[in-house]
mmCIF file with all atom_site columns, C-alpha atoms in Angstrom:
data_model
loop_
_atom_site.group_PDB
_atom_site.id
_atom_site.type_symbol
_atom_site.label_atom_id
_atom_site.label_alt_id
_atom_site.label_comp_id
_atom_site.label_asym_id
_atom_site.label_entity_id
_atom_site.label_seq_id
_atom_site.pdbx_PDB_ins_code
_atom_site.Cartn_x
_atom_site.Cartn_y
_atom_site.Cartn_z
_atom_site.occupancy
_atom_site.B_iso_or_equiv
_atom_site.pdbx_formal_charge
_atom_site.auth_seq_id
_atom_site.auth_comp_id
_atom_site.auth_asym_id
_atom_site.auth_atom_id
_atom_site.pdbx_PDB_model_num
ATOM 1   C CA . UNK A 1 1   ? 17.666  35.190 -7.920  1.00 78.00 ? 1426 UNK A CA 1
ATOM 2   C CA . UNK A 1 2   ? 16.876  31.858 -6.457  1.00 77.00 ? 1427 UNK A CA 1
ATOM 3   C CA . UNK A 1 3   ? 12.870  32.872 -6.382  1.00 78.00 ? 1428 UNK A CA 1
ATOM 4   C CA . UNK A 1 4   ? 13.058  33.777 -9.976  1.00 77.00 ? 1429 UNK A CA 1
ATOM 5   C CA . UNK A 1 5   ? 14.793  30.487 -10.860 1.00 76.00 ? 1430 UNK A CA 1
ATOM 6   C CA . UNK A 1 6   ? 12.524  28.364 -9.165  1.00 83.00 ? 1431 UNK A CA 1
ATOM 7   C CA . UNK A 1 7   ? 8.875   29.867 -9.660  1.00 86.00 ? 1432 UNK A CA 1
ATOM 8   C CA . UNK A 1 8   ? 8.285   27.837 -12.263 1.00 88.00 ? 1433 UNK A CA 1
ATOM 9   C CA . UNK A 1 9   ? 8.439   24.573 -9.979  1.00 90.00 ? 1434 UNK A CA 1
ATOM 10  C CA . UNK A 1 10  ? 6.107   26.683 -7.467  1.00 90.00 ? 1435 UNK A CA 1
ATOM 11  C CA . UNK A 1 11  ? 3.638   27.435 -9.356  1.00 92.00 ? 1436 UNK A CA 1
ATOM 12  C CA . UNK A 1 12  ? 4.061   23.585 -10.795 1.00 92.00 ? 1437 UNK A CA 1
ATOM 13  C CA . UNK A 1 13  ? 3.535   22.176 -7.058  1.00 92.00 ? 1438 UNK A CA 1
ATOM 14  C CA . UNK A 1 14  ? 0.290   24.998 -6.520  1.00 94.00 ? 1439 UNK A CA 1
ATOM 15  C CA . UNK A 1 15  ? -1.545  23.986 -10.321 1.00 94.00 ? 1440 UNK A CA 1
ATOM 16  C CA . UNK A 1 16  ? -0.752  20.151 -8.830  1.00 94.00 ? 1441 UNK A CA 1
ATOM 17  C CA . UNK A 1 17  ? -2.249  20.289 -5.820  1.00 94.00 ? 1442 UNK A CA 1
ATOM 18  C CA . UNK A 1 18  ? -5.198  22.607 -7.085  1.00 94.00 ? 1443 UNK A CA 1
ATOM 19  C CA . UNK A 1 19  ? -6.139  19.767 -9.698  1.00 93.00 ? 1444 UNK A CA 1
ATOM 20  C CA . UNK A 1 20  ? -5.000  16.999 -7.129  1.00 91.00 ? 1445 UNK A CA 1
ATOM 21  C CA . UNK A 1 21  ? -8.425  18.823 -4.905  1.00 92.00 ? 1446 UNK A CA 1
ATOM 22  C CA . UNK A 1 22  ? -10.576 18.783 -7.366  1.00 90.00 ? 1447 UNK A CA 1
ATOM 23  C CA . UNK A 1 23  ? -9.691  15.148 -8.444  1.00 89.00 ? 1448 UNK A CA 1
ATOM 24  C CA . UNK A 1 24  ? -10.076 14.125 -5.191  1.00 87.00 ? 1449 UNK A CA 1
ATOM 25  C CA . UNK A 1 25  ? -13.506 15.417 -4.370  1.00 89.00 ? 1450 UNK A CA 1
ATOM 26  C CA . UNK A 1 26  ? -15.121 15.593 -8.147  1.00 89.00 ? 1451 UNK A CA 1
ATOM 27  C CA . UNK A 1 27  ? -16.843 11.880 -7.060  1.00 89.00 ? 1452 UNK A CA 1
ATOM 28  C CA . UNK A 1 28  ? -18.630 13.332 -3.764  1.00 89.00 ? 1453 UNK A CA 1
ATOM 29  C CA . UNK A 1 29  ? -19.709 16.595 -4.561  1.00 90.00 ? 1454 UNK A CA 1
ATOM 30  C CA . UNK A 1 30  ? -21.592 14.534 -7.809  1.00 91.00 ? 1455 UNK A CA 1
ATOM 31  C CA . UNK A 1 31  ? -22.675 11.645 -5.767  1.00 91.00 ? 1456 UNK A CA 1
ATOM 32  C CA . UNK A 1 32  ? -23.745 13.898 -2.760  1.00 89.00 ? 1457 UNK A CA 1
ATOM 33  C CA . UNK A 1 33  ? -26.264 14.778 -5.041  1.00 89.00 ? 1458 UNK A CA 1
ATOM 34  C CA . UNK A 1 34  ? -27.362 11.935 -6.834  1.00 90.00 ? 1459 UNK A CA 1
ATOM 35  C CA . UNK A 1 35  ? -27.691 9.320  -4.114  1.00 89.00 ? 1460 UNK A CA 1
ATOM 36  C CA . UNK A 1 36  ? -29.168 9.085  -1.087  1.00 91.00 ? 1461 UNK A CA 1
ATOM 37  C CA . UNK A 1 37  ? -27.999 10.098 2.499   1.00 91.00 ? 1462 UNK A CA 1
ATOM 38  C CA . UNK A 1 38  ? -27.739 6.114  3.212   1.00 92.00 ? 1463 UNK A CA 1
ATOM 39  C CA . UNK A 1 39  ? -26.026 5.411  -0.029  1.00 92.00 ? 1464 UNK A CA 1
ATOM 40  C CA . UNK A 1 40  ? -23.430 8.492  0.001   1.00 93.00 ? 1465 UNK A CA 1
ATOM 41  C CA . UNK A 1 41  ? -22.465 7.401  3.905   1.00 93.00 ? 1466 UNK A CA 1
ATOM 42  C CA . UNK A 1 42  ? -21.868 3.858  2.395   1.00 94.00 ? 1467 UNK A CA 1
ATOM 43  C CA . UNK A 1 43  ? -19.566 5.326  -0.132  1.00 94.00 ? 1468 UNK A CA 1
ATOM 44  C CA . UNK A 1 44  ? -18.037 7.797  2.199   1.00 93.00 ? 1469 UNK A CA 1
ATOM 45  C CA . UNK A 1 45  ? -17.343 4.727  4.459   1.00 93.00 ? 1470 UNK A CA 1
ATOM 46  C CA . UNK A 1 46  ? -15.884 2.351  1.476   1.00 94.00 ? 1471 UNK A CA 1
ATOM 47  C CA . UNK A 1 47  ? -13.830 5.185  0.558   1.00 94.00 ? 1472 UNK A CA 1
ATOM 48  C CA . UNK A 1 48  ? -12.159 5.775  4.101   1.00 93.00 ? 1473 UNK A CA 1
ATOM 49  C CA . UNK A 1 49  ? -11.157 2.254  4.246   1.00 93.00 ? 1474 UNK A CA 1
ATOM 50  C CA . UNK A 1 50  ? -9.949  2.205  0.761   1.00 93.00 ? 1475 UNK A CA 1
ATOM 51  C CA . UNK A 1 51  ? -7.852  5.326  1.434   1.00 91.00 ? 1476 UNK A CA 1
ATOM 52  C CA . UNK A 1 52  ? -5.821  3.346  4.020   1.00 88.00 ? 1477 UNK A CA 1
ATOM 53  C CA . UNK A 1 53  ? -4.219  1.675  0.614   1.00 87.00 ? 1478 UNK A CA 1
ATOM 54  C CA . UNK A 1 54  ? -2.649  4.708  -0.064  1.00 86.00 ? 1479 UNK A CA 1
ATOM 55  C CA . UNK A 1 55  ? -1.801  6.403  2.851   1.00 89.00 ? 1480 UNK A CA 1
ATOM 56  C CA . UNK A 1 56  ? 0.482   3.795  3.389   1.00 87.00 ? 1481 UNK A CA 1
ATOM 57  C CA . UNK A 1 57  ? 2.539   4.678  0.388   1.00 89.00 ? 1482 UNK A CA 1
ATOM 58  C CA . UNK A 1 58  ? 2.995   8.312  2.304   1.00 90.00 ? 1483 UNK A CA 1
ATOM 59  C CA . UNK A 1 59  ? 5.659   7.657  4.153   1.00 90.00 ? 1484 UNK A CA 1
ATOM 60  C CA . UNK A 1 60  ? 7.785   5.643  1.767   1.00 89.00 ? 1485 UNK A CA 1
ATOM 61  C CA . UNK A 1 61  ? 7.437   8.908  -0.528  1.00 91.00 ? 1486 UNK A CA 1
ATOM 62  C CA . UNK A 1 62  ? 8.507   11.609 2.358   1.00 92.00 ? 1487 UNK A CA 1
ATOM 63  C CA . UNK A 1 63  ? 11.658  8.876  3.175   1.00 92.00 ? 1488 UNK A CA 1
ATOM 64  C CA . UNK A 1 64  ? 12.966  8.668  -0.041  1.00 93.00 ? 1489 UNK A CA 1
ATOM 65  C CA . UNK A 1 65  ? 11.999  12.006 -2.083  1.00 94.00 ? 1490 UNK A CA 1
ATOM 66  C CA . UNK A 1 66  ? 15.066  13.585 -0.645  1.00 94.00 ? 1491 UNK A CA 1
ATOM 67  C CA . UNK A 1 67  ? 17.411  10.774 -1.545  1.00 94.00 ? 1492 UNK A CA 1
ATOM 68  C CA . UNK A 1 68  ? 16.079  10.657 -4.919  1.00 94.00 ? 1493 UNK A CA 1
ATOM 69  C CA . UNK A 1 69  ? 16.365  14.445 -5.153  1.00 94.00 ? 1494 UNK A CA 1
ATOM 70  C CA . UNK A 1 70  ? 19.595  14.170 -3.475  1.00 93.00 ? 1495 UNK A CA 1
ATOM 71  C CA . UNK A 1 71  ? 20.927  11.860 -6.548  1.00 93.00 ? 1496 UNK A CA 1
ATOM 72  C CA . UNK A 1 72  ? 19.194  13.976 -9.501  1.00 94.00 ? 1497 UNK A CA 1
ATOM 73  C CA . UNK A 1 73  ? 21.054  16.644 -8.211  1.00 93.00 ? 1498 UNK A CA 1
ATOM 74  C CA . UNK A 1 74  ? 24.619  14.926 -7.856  1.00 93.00 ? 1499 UNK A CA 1
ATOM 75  C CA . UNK A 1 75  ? 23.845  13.923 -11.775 1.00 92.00 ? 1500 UNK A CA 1
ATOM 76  C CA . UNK A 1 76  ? 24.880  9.950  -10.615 1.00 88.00 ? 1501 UNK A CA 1
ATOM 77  C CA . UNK A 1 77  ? 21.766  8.904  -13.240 1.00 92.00 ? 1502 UNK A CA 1
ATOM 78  C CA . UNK A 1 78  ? 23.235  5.011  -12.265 1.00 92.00 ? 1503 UNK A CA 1
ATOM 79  C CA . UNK A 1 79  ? 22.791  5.671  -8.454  1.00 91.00 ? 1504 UNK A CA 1
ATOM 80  C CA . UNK A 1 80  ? 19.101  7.327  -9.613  1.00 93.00 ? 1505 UNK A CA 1
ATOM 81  C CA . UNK A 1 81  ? 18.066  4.607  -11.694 1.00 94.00 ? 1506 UNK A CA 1
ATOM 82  C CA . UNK A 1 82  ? 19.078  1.778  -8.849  1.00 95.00 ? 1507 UNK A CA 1
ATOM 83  C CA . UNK A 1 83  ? 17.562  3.863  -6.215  1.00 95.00 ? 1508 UNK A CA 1
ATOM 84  C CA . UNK A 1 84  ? 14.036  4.503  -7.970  1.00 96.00 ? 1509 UNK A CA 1
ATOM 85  C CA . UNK A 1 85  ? 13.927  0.825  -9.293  1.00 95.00 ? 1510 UNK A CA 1
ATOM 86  C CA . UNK A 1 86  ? 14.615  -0.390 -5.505  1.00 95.00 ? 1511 UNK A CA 1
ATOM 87  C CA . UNK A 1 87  ? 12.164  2.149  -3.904  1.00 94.00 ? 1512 UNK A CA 1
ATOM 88  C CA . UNK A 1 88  ? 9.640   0.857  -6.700  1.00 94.00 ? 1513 UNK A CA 1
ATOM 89  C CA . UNK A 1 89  ? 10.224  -2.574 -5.409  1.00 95.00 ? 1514 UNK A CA 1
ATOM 90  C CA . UNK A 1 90  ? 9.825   -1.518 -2.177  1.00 93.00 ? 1515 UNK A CA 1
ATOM 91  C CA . UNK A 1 91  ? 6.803   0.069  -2.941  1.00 92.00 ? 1516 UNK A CA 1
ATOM 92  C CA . UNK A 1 92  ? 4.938   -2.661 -4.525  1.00 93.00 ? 1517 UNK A CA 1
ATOM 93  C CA . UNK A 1 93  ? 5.604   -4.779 -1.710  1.00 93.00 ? 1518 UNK A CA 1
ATOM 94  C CA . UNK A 1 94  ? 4.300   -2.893 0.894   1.00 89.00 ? 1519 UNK A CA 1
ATOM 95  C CA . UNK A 1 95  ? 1.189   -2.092 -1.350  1.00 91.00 ? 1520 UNK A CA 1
ATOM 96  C CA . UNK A 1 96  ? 0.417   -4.723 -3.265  1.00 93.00 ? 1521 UNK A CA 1
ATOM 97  C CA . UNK A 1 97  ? -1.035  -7.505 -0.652  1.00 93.00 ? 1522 UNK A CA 1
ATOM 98  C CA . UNK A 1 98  ? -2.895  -5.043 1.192   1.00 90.00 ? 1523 UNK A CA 1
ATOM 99  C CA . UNK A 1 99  ? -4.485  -3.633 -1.786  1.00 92.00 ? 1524 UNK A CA 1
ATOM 100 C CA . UNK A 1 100 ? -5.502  -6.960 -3.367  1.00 94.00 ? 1525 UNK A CA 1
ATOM 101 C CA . UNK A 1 101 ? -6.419  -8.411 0.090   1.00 94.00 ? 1526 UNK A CA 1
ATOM 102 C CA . UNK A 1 102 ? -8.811  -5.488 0.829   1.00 93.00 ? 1527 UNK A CA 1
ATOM 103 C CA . UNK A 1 103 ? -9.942  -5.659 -2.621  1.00 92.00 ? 1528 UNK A CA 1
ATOM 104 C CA . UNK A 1 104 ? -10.505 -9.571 -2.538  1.00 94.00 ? 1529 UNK A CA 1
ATOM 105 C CA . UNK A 1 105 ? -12.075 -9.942 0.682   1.00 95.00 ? 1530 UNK A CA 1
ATOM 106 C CA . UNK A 1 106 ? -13.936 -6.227 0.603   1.00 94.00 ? 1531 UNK A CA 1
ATOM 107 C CA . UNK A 1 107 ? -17.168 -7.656 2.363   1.00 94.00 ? 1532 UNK A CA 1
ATOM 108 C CA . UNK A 1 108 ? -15.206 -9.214 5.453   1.00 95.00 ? 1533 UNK A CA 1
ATOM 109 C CA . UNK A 1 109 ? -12.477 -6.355 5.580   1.00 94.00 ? 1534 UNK A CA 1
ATOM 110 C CA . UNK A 1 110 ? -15.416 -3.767 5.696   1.00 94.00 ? 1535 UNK A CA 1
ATOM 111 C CA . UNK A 1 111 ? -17.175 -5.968 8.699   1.00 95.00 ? 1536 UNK A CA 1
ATOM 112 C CA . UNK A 1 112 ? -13.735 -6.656 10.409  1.00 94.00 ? 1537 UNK A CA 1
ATOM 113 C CA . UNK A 1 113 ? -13.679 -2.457 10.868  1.00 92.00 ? 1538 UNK A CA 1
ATOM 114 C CA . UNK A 1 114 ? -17.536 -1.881 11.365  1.00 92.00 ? 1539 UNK A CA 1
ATOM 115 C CA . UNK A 1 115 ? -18.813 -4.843 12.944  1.00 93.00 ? 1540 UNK A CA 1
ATOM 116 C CA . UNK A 1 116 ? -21.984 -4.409 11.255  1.00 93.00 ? 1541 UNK A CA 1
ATOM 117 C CA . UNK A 1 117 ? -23.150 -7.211 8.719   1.00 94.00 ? 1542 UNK A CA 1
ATOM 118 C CA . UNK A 1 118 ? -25.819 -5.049 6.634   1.00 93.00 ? 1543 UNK A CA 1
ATOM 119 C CA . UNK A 1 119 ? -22.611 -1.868 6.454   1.00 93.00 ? 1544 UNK A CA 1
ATOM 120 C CA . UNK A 1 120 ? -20.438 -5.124 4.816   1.00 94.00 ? 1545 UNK A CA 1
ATOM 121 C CA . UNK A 1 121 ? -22.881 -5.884 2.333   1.00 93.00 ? 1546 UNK A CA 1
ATOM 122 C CA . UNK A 1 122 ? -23.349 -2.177 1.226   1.00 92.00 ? 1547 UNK A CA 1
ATOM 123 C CA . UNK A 1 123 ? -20.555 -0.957 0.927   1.00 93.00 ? 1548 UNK A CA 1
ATOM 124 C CA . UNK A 1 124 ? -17.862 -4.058 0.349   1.00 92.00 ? 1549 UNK A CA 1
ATOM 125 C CA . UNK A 1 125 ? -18.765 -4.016 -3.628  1.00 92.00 ? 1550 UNK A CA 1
ATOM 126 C CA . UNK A 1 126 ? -17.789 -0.038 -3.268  1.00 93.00 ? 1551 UNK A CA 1
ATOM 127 C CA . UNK A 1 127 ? -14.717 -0.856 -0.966  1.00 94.00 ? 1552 UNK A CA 1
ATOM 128 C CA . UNK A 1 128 ? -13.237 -3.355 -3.993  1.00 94.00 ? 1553 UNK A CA 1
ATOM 129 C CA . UNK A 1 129 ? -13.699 -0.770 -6.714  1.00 93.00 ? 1554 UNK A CA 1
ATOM 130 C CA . UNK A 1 130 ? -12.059 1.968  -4.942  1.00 94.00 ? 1555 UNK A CA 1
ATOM 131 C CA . UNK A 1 131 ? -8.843  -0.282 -2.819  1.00 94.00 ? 1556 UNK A CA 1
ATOM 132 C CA . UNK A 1 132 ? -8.342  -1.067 -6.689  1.00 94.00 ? 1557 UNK A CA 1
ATOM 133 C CA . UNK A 1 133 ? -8.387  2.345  -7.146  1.00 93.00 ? 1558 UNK A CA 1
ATOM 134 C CA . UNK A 1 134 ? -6.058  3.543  -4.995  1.00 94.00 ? 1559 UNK A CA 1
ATOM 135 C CA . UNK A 1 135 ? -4.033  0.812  -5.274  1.00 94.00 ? 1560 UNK A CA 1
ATOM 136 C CA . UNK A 1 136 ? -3.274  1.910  -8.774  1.00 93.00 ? 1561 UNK A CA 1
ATOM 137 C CA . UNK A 1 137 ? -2.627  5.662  -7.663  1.00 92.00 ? 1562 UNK A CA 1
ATOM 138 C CA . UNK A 1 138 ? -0.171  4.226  -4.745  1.00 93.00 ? 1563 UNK A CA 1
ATOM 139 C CA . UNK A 1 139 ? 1.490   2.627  -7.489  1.00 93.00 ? 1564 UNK A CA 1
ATOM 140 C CA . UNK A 1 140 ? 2.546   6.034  -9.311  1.00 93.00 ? 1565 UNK A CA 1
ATOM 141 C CA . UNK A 1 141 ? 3.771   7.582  -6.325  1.00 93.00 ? 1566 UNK A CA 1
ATOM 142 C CA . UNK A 1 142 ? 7.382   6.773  -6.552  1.00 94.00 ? 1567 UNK A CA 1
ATOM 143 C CA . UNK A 1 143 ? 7.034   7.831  -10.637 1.00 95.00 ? 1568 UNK A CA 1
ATOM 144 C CA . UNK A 1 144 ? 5.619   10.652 -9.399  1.00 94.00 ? 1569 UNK A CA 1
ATOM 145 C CA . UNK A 1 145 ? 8.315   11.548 -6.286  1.00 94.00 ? 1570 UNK A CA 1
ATOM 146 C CA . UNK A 1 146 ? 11.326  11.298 -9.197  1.00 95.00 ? 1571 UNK A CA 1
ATOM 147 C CA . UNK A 1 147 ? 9.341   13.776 -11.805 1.00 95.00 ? 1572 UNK A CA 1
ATOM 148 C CA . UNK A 1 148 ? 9.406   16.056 -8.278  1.00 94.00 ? 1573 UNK A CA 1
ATOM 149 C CA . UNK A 1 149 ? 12.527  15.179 -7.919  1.00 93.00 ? 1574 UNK A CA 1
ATOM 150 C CA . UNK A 1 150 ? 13.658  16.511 -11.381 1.00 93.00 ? 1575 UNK A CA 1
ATOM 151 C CA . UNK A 1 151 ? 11.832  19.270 -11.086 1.00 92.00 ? 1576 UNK A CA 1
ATOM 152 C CA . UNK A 1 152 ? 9.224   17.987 -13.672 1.00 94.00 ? 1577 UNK A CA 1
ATOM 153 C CA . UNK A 1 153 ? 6.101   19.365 -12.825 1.00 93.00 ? 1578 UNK A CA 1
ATOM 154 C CA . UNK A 1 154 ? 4.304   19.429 -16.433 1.00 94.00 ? 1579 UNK A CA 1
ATOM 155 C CA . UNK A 1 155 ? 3.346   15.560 -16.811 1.00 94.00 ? 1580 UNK A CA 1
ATOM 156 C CA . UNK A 1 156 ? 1.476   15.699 -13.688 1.00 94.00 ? 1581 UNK A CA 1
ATOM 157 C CA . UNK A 1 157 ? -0.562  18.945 -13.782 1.00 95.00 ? 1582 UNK A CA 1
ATOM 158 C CA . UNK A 1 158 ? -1.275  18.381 -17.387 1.00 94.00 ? 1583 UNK A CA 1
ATOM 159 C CA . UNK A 1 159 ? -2.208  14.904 -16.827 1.00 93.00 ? 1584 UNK A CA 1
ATOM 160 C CA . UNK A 1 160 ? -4.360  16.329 -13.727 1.00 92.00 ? 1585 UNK A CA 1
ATOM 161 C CA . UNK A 1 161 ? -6.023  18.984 -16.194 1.00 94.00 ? 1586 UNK A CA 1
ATOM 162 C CA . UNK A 1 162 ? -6.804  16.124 -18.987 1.00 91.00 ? 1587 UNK A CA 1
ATOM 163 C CA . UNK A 1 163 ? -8.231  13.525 -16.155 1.00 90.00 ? 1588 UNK A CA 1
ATOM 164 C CA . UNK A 1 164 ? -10.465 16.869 -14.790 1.00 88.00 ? 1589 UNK A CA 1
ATOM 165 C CA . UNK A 1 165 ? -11.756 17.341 -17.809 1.00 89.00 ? 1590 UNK A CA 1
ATOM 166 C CA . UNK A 1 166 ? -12.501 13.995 -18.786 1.00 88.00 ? 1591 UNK A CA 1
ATOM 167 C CA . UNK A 1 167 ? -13.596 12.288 -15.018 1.00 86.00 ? 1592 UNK A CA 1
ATOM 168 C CA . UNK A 1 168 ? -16.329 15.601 -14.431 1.00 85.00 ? 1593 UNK A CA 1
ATOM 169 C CA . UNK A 1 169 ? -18.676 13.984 -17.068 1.00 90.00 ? 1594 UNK A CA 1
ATOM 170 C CA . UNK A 1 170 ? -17.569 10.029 -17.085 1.00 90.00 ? 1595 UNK A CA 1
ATOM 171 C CA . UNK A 1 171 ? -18.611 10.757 -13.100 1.00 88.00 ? 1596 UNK A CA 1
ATOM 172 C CA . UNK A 1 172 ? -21.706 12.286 -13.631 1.00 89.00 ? 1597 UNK A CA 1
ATOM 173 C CA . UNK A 1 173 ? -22.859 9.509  -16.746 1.00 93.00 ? 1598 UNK A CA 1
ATOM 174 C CA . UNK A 1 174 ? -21.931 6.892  -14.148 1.00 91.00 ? 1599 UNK A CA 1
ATOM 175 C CA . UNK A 1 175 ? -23.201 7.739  -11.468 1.00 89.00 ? 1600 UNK A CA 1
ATOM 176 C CA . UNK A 1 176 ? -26.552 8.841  -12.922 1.00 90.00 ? 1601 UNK A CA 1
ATOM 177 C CA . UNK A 1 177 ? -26.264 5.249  -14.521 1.00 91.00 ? 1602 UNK A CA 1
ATOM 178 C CA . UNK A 1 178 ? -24.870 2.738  -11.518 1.00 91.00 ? 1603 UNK A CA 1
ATOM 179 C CA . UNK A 1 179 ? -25.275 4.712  -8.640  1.00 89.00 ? 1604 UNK A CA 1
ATOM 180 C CA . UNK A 1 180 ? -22.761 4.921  -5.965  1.00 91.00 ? 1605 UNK A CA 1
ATOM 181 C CA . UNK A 1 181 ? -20.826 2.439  -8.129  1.00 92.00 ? 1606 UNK A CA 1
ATOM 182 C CA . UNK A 1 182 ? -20.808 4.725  -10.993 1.00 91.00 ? 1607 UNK A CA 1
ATOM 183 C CA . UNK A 1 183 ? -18.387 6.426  -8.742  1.00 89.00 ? 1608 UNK A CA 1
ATOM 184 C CA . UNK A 1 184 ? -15.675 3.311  -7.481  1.00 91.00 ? 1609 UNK A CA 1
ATOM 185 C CA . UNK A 1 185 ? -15.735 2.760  -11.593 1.00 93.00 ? 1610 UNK A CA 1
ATOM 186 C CA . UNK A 1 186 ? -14.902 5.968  -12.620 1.00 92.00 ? 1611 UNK A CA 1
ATOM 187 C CA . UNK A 1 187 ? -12.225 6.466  -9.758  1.00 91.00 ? 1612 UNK A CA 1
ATOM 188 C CA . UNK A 1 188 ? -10.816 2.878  -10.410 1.00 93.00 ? 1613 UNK A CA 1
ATOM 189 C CA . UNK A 1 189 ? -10.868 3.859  -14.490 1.00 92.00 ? 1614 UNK A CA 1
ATOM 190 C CA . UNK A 1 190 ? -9.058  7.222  -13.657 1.00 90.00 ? 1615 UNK A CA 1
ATOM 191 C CA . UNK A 1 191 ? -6.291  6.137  -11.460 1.00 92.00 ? 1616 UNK A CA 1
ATOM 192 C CA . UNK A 1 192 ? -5.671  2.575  -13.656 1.00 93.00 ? 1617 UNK A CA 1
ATOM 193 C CA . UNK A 1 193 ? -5.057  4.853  -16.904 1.00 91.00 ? 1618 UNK A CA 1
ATOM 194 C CA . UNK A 1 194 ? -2.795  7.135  -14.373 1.00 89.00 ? 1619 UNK A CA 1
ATOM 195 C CA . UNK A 1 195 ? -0.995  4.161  -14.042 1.00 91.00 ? 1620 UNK A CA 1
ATOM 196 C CA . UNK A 1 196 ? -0.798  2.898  -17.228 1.00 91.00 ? 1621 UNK A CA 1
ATOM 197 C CA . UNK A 1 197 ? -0.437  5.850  -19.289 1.00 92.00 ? 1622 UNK A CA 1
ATOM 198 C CA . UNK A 1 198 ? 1.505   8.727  -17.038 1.00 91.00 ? 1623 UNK A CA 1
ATOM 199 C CA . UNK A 1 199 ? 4.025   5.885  -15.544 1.00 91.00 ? 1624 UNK A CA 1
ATOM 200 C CA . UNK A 1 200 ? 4.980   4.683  -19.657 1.00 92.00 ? 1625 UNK A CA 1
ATOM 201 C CA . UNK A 1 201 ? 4.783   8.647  -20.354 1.00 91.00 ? 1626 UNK A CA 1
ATOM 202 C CA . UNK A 1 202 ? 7.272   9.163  -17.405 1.00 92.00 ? 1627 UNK A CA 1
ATOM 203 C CA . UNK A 1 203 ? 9.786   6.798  -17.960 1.00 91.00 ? 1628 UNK A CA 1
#
């Protein structure tokens, strides 16, 4: 009985993660063949960096996913709503200076971690489209934790599906168009409309 009752949010979390993959790797499997070794490494480099942004927001999300599921559950919508709007806070704190600061001073944080003067110049105009980015996505992970925490699965896969759909082909025109750039645009576009629209859909 509990199964049956809760296959629904499965198969929620499985389409999620499915579309999170492809989301997340749509940008190199179209760039690994449009640019050049030297120009993909750049990217792959500007992108590891850039990642740090929002690996940070990981652990605030595995802290306080359980409280906020923990207060859905008790129905205290007050305690829920003060919780979310504090872990938001929280959040944007923690994410917000690095994100800019990485994005701001992308040439010198890129040589800080390589050492390498001609890797800052490459890839620091990458490393500020994509910190910006994933700044944005870092920013709709709390949003995200309480529609988990509801057991609202449907915004996110559907808005997963949609940004698919529509990143495939803005990817590809960009890329063709900018280069490696093309990419940081498209991924910076994606995730800014992510935050934008899903969050104001969400609440």
């Amino acid at each position: 009985a509990l199964l049956e009752s809760r296959w629904r949010f499965a198969a929620g979390l499985g389409g999620i993660s499915i579309t999170l993959l492809v989301l997340n790797n749509v940008d190199k499997v179209i760039l690994s063949g449009l640019a050049s070794l030297k120009a993909f490494g750049y990217y792959t480099l500007a992108w590891t960096l850039a990642n740090a942004v929002r690996l940070l927001a990981d652990p605030l999300f595995t802290t306080f996913f359980p409280r906020l599921s923990q207060a859905w559950a008790a129905g205290d919508m007050e305690a829920l709503g003060e919780l979310y709007h504090r872990v938001c806070r929280m959040m944007t704190v923690a994410i917000l200076p690095l994100g800019l600061t990485i994005a701001f001073f992308a040439p010198e944080a890129m040589y800080v971690w390589t050492q390498s003067p001609e890797t800052a110049a490459q890839s620091g105009p990458l490393l500020r489209l994509l910190a910006l980015g994933n700044l944005c996505l870092a920013m709709t992970i709390v949003p995200y934790a309480l529609q988990l925490a509801s057991g609202w699965t449907s915004l996110a896969f559907w808005s997963n599906v949609a940004a698919s759909v529509i990143l495939a082909p803005l990817m590809l025109f960009l890329a063709r168009t900018y280069g490696t750039y093309g990419g940081g645009i498209a991924w910076t576009i994606l995730n800014g409309t992510y935050l934008v629209v899903t969050v104001l859909a969400m609440h």
